[in-house]
Amino acid sequence: MSGRALTFLCALICISQPGRLAAASPPNVIIMLMDDMGWGDLGVLGQPSKETPNLDAMAAQGMLLPNFYTANPLCSPSRAALLTGRLPVRNGFYTTNGHARNAYTPQEIVGGISQDEILLPLMLKKKGYVSKIVGKWHLGHRAQYLPLKNGFDEWFGAPNCHFGPYNNSGRPNIPVYHNSEMVGRYYEEFSINRKTGESNLTQIYLQEGLDFINQQSLAQRPFFLYWAPDATHAPVYASRRFLGKSQRGRYGDAVMELDNSVGQILSRLRTLGIENSTFVFFTSDNGAALMSGPSESGSNGPFLCGKETTYEGGMREPAIAWWPGHITAGTVNFQLSSVMDLYTTSLSLAGISPPDDRALDGLDLTPVLLNSSHVLHHRPIFYYRGNELMAVRLGQYKAHYWTWTNSLDELKKGVNFCPGQEVAGVTTHEQKEHTLQPLIFHLGRDPGEKFPISVLTKEYQDVLSRISPIVDHHKKTLVAGIPQLNMCDVAVMNWAPAGCEKLGKCLKVPTSSPWKCKWPH
Amino acid sequence: MSGRALTFLCALICISQPGRLAAASPPNVIIMLMDDMGWGDLGVLGQPSKETPNLDAMAAQGMLLPNFYTANPLCSPSRAALLTGRLPVRNGFYTTNGHARNAYTPQEIVGGISQDEILLPLMLKKKGYVSKIVGKWHLGHRAQYLPLKNGFDEWFGAPNCHFGPYNNSGRPNIPVYHNSEMVGRYYEEFSINRKTGESNLTQIYLQEGLDFINQQSLAQRPFFLYWAPDATHAPVYASRRFLGKSQRGRYGDAVMELDNSVGQILSRLRTLGIENSTFVFFTSDNGAALMSGPSESGSNGPFLCGKETTYEGGMREPAIAWWPGHITAGTVNFQLSSVMDLYTTSLSLAGISPPDDRALDGLDLTPVLLNSSHVLHHRPIFYYRGNELMAVRLGQYKAHYWTWTNSLDELKKGVNFCPGQEVAGVTTHEQKEHTLQPLIFHLGRDPGEKFPISVLTKEYQDVLSRISPIVDHHKKTLVAGIPQLNMCDVAVMNWAPAGCEKLGKCLKVPTSSPWKCKWPH
């Protein structure tokens, strides 16, 4: 072998660090993030109406992760965690306006994702990835916070939830963006019929995803597709072809359409012959929104409560990893894992070292995904509500340091995060502190968190003695980020997004009058 | 064609009546009936700890029936319904000692299955089937009520629940029978360790099943195996090899062992080359016994309450039909179906006409099983508690005419049929009548029965107008059987079962002193 060949070989080996994963070209990455879809909404996870043949097949061809968690029981912080690999309390997606309050990014929010955060698509650029987000952004709607300012090359979707319709006087309808300019607004150019539930938005989002995959495949560029449709978030919608097709009403119709879309995306990867070089992960941003039930909410299966809460129903998510030829088909792995792991794992798959100047909460799941018997032990799951660590899971045990559903005041108004569920001393309507003696559950025997383990048992004391130091260490070493979700102002709403001039859709911006946002939950 | 050939052809056609099913030799029938296993206990139906790879594979190779029901939320009446094809209120497995009370066959029960009933194995004899029951009988433990008096050729198991241990003075331990003679007693020759949960009974029952299959296969006789192990009924037990292996504690260990046994039975059919000539059905006798939770109870998934109740958690059962080459693999059929259909369907498969001198509640499911797109519409499901029709399901709608969980008196004693669940006006602690204005739920949108449909809606009125005539007709035409579960007597307990002399295990029979049994639930 000549010296030159040797050098070349060495270069190859060096490039292939860190590890065998990057030996071949780094795989494409597709993260499919659903909105308010619950753990129990998939057929393979027990939905009685079995609306998800494509997702069930995806699980049969890949790996099911029944112990996968979001980082927060609400959409914006959950999404910020996914794209930063960090807990919302670190990346700033929380509020200090009240204790243990869930905050997000409605139109009047002033803040957004901090410039100090390094989002996944920006990191992936190091290896030449082209990145697109399709659907809901939710990390701030003001110009400086938008996707193309944060590493994405393309975007089709909206910055906020599709609430409305508004009359554009007191509150503008939400804009839909194509890259960095608006191309219309929900309920205007992008119709959602609140009465019938009809909208073809999922079909648009599907097509945007498929076109991107086609283009990058043709160009032979590695890509990252963050596919985040919002059809299962109230107001729930589906295309005409799916409306009335499920046994569950509008919500089930939306699930059917999303499942069909997932099937089409996977099928496209096969058609293009890139299924073995594309890592796909399916999950949801938080538990099903039980307060919207029964016609606009999903199912959290056997778990307690839902969205907005730190019970299992609020934070355990459906999760399927799919990568033919790499992930063994039909496997189930009980690894405690998190949406934040998707950041670290994607970087690992791409052969990119994660940022070393900050605390990351995500783990690299590749050993688990590529060797299904592998388990990363002693990995805790932290359940936050705003600025408070409400609970911690370690192995099968979960300790609640604070419990809260929603206040009696809200309950009187008809807001109920746990309809039909009432566990004495657990589903408390006031914020209840248990820090000196946490409520501890064994989630294997008792996934529904109905039977706290008696404090008088050896089991309780053993568990507490193992969890306490982890909690202490976490709290002592945590450096909280600057809270981004404290201030509101009508002037920052989507009155005149970039591109509005071309469309003649700019609205008059009212005078700025900031206030501290109120977060009731 | 010669006249003789024509006659032969005609004979073939005639023999092949009633239909193509009996054209070949009639298939063997295996009914696997679990004890207190809940709908949500199977991986394929959403159990987070996924302990059932064999049952999940059975579903993937066969048909899953998510809308399959038992005929009663308690063991004895449910089992009587399975073997007679008739509602317990018809076959006598109920009580009139109180309103809407669940009754069963404890040791002190005087009654048992009526001589007027024609059980499935007796019917199957017409086509030369050899029948065996393995496990729990529960249709009366006095000599005249036992399996071999009711059409079964063989039995290995016990007549009652495996409660105990008793000291044999005030109450004898339950005998285990081999055919018509006892071969020992639970907690004596057949050990169950209440402290560790260890017992090898499931292994014994598995071996009994396998041996029977082998023998009949070798003899080329059609067979009916009624495999009814009771490991998931409290006190829950498992073999040493399975203890501690699940994430759910003892209950999950028992599920794992039963799942493993199912796998072995199906595998044996394949080894013997009779998988294409053996119809196998897996289900359970009633919902998970939530009052035994968390360590000795299963899961009813997203459904309300459990065993003893007429909410979905009490009566919707896991159900898988398996028959390679006949039932299309990996199908899901939403047919409303019942344990009583197993009677009628088994007869249809065997080419035997069902009894025509009595009302049968079972339907012939073969069109559904053999043509997965087929659905028998307008088939109601009746939910009884003892002598009262509590609720009726028609299509996606369920109307509750009476609601009851368990009494406040019982609740104070710690008995709770709906732990952690409380739906105002639905999970009532007193027997509440709604006959004039039933509570109506849409089980598609609301499988957890949390959101009654408003009586002011057109939907409610439409549904009621469709369900009412069905209920009226059912009540008007129902001929109730003589209640068999009214009288109790210590003298009838298992003091001296047949065969006790040989073993030296006869106990002294106390003086008869009958009383009206009390059924608190």
Tab-separated table of N, CA and C in Angstrom, chain A residues 39 43-50 64 66-67 247-249 290 293-295 299 301-303 316 332 334 396 419-423 442 444-447 450-451, chain B residues 39 43-50 64 66-67 247-249 290 293-295 299 301-303 316 332 334 396 419-423 442 444-447 450-451:
chain	number	residue	atom	x	y	z
A	39	TRP	N	-50.702	8.617	24.128
A	39	TRP	CA	-50.046	7.299	24.099
A	39	TRP	C	-51.022	6.245	23.608
A	43	GLY	N	-53.156	1.985	17.485
A	43	GLY	CA	-53.682	0.627	17.596
A	43	GLY	C	-52.747	-0.246	18.406
A	44	VAL	N	-51.465	-0.168	18.091
A	44	VAL	CA	-50.483	-1.026	18.746
A	44	VAL	C	-50.342	-0.696	20.229
A	45	LEU	N	-50.882	0.446	20.626
A	45	LEU	CA	-50.855	0.814	22.043
A	45	LEU	C	-52.249	0.785	22.660
A	46	GLY	N	-53.175	0.106	21.987
A	46	GLY	CA	-54.433	-0.228	22.641
A	46	GLY	C	-55.656	0.582	22.282
A	47	GLN	N	-55.576	1.443	21.282
A	47	GLN	CA	-56.787	2.167	20.904
A	47	GLN	C	-57.811	1.154	20.370
A	48	PRO	N	-59.014	1.084	21.019
A	48	PRO	CA	-59.981	0.062	20.614
A	48	PRO	C	-60.434	0.194	19.163
A	49	SER	N	-60.401	1.409	18.624
A	49	SER	CA	-60.911	1.561	17.259
A	49	SER	C	-59.826	1.359	16.200
A	50	LYS	N	-58.612	1.080	16.620
A	50	LYS	CA	-57.553	0.595	15.711
A	50	LYS	C	-57.513	1.345	14.373
A	64	LEU	N	-40.636	-0.282	19.145
A	64	LEU	CA	-41.612	0.440	19.955
A	64	LEU	C	-40.950	0.770	21.290
A	66	PRO	N	-42.184	1.916	24.759
A	66	PRO	CA	-43.356	2.244	25.579
A	66	PRO	C	-43.060	3.209	26.730
A	67	ASN	N	-41.765	3.425	27.023
A	67	ASN	CA	-41.409	4.321	28.126
A	67	ASN	C	-40.743	5.595	27.621
A	247	GLN	N	-64.384	5.412	13.903
A	247	GLN	CA	-65.426	5.147	14.896
A	247	GLN	C	-65.428	6.203	15.999
A	248	ARG	N	-64.393	7.082	15.975
A	248	ARG	CA	-64.206	8.000	17.091
A	248	ARG	C	-64.649	9.412	16.801
A	249	GLY	N	-65.276	9.628	15.667
A	249	GLY	CA	-65.626	11.005	15.342
A	249	GLY	C	-64.424	11.732	14.780
A	290	LEU	N	-57.304	15.844	27.357
A	290	LEU	CA	-58.578	15.288	27.831
A	290	LEU	C	-59.634	16.357	28.071
A	293	GLY	N	-62.326	16.629	25.394
A	293	GLY	CA	-63.098	15.439	25.064
A	293	GLY	C	-64.587	15.667	25.049
A	294	PRO	N	-65.350	14.699	24.495
A	294	PRO	CA	-64.848	13.477	23.879
A	294	PRO	C	-64.549	13.619	22.377
A	295	SER	N	-65.065	14.634	21.707
A	295	SER	CA	-64.942	14.596	20.243
A	295	SER	C	-63.651	15.218	19.727
A	299	SER	N	-56.610	9.646	23.417
A	299	SER	CA	-56.595	8.714	24.543
A	299	SER	C	-55.198	8.560	25.114
A	301	GLY	N	-54.651	5.986	27.027
A	301	GLY	CA	-54.650	4.574	27.380
A	301	GLY	C	-54.912	4.369	28.858
A	302	PRO	N	-54.089	3.569	29.528
A	302	PRO	CA	-54.355	3.266	30.933
A	302	PRO	C	-53.788	4.315	31.889
A	303	PHE	N	-53.259	5.412	31.345
A	303	PHE	CA	-52.541	6.357	32.205
A	303	PHE	C	-53.440	7.437	32.797
A	316	ARG	N	-46.247	10.715	28.998
A	316	ARG	CA	-45.751	9.522	28.304
A	316	ARG	C	-46.292	9.547	26.882
A	332	VAL	N	-39.389	-4.364	21.014
A	332	VAL	CA	-39.913	-3.464	22.033
A	332	VAL	C	-38.761	-3.204	22.986
A	334	PHE	N	-37.766	-1.147	26.572
A	334	PHE	CA	-38.364	-0.442	27.701
A	334	PHE	C	-37.485	0.681	28.242
A	396	GLN	N	-38.660	1.639	37.510
A	396	GLN	CA	-40.122	1.531	37.517
A	396	GLN	C	-40.773	2.501	38.492
A	419	PRO	N	-60.789	14.156	33.465
A	419	PRO	CA	-62.213	13.812	33.530
A	419	PRO	C	-62.448	12.338	33.870
A	420	GLY	N	-63.317	12.126	34.839
A	420	GLY	CA	-63.657	10.753	35.219
A	420	GLY	C	-62.619	10.071	36.089
A	421	GLN	N	-61.541	10.803	36.396
A	421	GLN	CA	-60.490	10.206	37.224
A	421	GLN	C	-60.348	11.019	38.507
A	422	GLU	N	-60.201	10.323	39.584
A	422	GLU	CA	-60.103	10.984	40.889
A	422	GLU	C	-59.368	10.025	41.812
A	423	VAL	N	-58.112	10.302	42.065
A	423	VAL	CA	-57.352	9.454	42.983
A	423	VAL	C	-57.061	10.288	44.225
A	442	HIS	N	-45.160	2.473	41.751
A	442	HIS	CA	-44.451	1.499	40.912
A	442	HIS	C	-45.215	1.441	39.588
A	444	GLY	N	-44.790	-0.176	36.918
A	444	GLY	CA	-45.012	-1.488	36.316
A	444	GLY	C	-46.304	-2.091	36.847
A	445	ARG	N	-46.399	-2.213	38.151
A	445	ARG	CA	-47.594	-2.789	38.772
A	445	ARG	C	-48.782	-1.860	38.656
A	446	ASP	N	-48.514	-0.568	38.581
A	446	ASP	CA	-49.564	0.430	38.743
A	446	ASP	C	-49.356	1.584	37.759
A	447	PRO	N	-49.479	1.286	36.455
A	447	PRO	CA	-49.228	2.340	35.472
A	447	PRO	C	-50.198	3.518	35.588
A	450	LYS	N	-52.501	4.845	40.773
A	450	LYS	CA	-53.675	4.809	41.643
A	450	LYS	C	-53.360	4.366	43.059
A	451	PHE	N	-52.213	3.694	43.235
A	451	PHE	CA	-51.922	3.082	44.538
A	451	PHE	C	-50.547	3.516	45.041
B	39	TRP	N	-59.163	-6.737	29.281
B	39	TRP	CA	-58.979	-6.357	27.872
B	39	TRP	C	-57.592	-5.751	27.662
B	43	GLY	N	-50.425	-7.210	25.095
B	43	GLY	CA	-49.588	-6.209	24.446
B	43	GLY	C	-50.316	-5.551	23.294
B	44	VAL	N	-50.940	-6.383	22.467
B	44	VAL	CA	-51.615	-5.879	21.267
B	44	VAL	C	-52.827	-5.008	21.614
B	45	LEU	N	-53.240	-5.058	22.864
B	45	LEU	CA	-54.340	-4.205	23.305
B	45	LEU	C	-53.867	-3.126	24.273
B	46	GLY	N	-52.554	-2.896	24.299
B	46	GLY	CA	-52.062	-1.696	24.971
B	46	GLY	C	-51.412	-1.848	26.328
B	47	GLN	N	-51.179	-3.057	26.789
B	47	GLN	CA	-50.490	-3.193	28.068
B	47	GLN	C	-49.074	-2.619	27.916
B	48	PRO	N	-48.737	-1.593	28.735
B	48	PRO	CA	-47.432	-0.946	28.559
B	48	PRO	C	-46.262	-1.896	28.760
B	49	SER	N	-46.437	-2.934	29.569
B	49	SER	CA	-45.291	-3.810	29.843
B	49	SER	C	-45.173	-4.949	28.832
B	50	LYS	N	-46.078	-5.016	27.876
B	50	LYS	CA	-45.936	-5.903	26.702
B	50	LYS	C	-45.406	-7.298	27.062
B	64	LEU	N	-58.292	-10.203	15.400
B	64	LEU	CA	-58.533	-9.555	16.686
B	64	LEU	C	-59.954	-9.009	16.670
B	66	PRO	N	-61.958	-6.489	18.786
B	66	PRO	CA	-61.923	-5.539	19.910
B	66	PRO	C	-63.277	-5.316	20.579
B	67	ASN	N	-64.355	-5.761	19.950
B	67	ASN	CA	-65.685	-5.566	20.521
B	67	ASN	C	-66.317	-6.885	20.957
B	247	GLN	N	-42.601	-6.782	34.539
B	247	GLN	CA	-42.497	-5.459	35.162
B	247	GLN	C	-43.676	-5.188	36.082
B	248	ARG	N	-44.657	-6.087	36.055
B	248	ARG	CA	-45.912	-5.812	36.756
B	248	ARG	C	-46.051	-6.565	38.064
B	249	GLY	N	-45.012	-7.242	38.499
B	249	GLY	CA	-45.169	-8.042	39.697
B	249	GLY	C	-45.853	-9.351	39.371
B	290	LEU	N	-60.300	-5.195	39.421
B	290	LEU	CA	-59.574	-4.012	39.906
B	290	LEU	C	-59.542	-3.926	41.431
B	293	GLY	N	-56.234	-4.892	43.032
B	293	GLY	CA	-55.026	-4.188	42.610
B	293	GLY	C	-54.204	-3.655	43.750
B	294	PRO	N	-52.939	-3.261	43.469
B	294	PRO	CA	-52.313	-3.316	42.160
B	294	PRO	C	-51.570	-4.627	41.868
B	295	SER	N	-51.254	-5.419	42.879
B	295	SER	CA	-50.362	-6.538	42.567
B	295	SER	C	-51.088	-7.794	42.106
B	299	SER	N	-55.478	-5.236	33.825
B	299	SER	CA	-55.814	-3.928	33.275
B	299	SER	C	-56.999	-4.025	32.321
B	301	GLY	N	-57.473	-1.521	30.291
B	301	GLY	CA	-57.095	-0.529	29.285
B	301	GLY	C	-57.815	0.786	29.511
B	302	PRO	N	-58.427	1.331	28.474
B	302	PRO	CA	-59.069	2.645	28.612
B	302	PRO	C	-60.497	2.572	29.147
B	303	PHE	N	-60.937	1.380	29.526
B	303	PHE	CA	-62.359	1.222	29.873
B	303	PHE	C	-62.652	1.503	31.342
B	316	ARG	N	-66.023	-6.107	28.555
B	316	ARG	CA	-65.364	-6.221	27.250
B	316	ARG	C	-64.093	-7.053	27.435
B	332	VAL	N	-58.532	-7.257	11.795
B	332	VAL	CA	-59.260	-6.738	12.947
B	332	VAL	C	-60.705	-6.659	12.508
B	334	PHE	N	-64.570	-5.486	13.854
B	334	PHE	CA	-65.239	-4.751	14.927
B	334	PHE	C	-66.630	-5.312	15.255
B	396	GLN	N	-72.398	1.577	17.957
B	396	GLN	CA	-71.457	2.281	18.834
B	396	GLN	C	-72.118	2.799	20.110
B	419	PRO	N	-61.423	1.699	41.255
B	419	PRO	CA	-60.427	2.534	41.943
B	419	PRO	C	-59.886	3.647	41.044
B	420	GLY	N	-59.882	4.854	41.590
B	420	GLY	CA	-59.338	6.002	40.855
B	420	GLY	C	-60.268	6.546	39.785
B	421	GLN	N	-61.455	5.926	39.646
B	421	GLN	CA	-62.392	6.394	38.629
B	421	GLN	C	-63.669	6.866	39.293
B	422	GLU	N	-64.169	7.971	38.838
B	422	GLU	CA	-65.371	8.547	39.437
B	422	GLU	C	-66.017	9.410	38.362
B	423	VAL	N	-67.089	8.913	37.780
B	423	VAL	CA	-67.789	9.705	36.770
B	423	VAL	C	-69.143	10.071	37.356
B	442	HIS	N	-71.523	7.120	23.416
B	442	HIS	CA	-71.003	6.686	22.111
B	442	HIS	C	-69.626	6.065	22.398
B	444	GLY	N	-67.441	4.727	20.557
B	444	GLY	CA	-66.341	5.053	19.652
B	444	GLY	C	-65.616	6.304	20.125
B	445	ARG	N	-66.377	7.383	20.281
B	445	ARG	CA	-65.790	8.655	20.728
B	445	ARG	C	-65.376	8.600	22.179
B	446	ASP	N	-66.051	7.774	22.939
B	446	ASP	CA	-65.932	7.832	24.399
B	446	ASP	C	-65.905	6.419	24.988
B	447	PRO	N	-64.868	5.656	24.669
B	447	PRO	CA	-64.824	4.270	25.164
B	447	PRO	C	-64.802	4.180	26.686
B	450	LYS	N	-67.352	8.342	29.867
B	450	LYS	CA	-67.189	9.521	30.736
B	450	LYS	C	-68.133	10.661	30.375
B	451	PHE	N	-68.657	10.647	29.140
B	451	PHE	CA	-69.430	11.798	28.671
B	451	PHE	C	-70.800	11.365	28.149
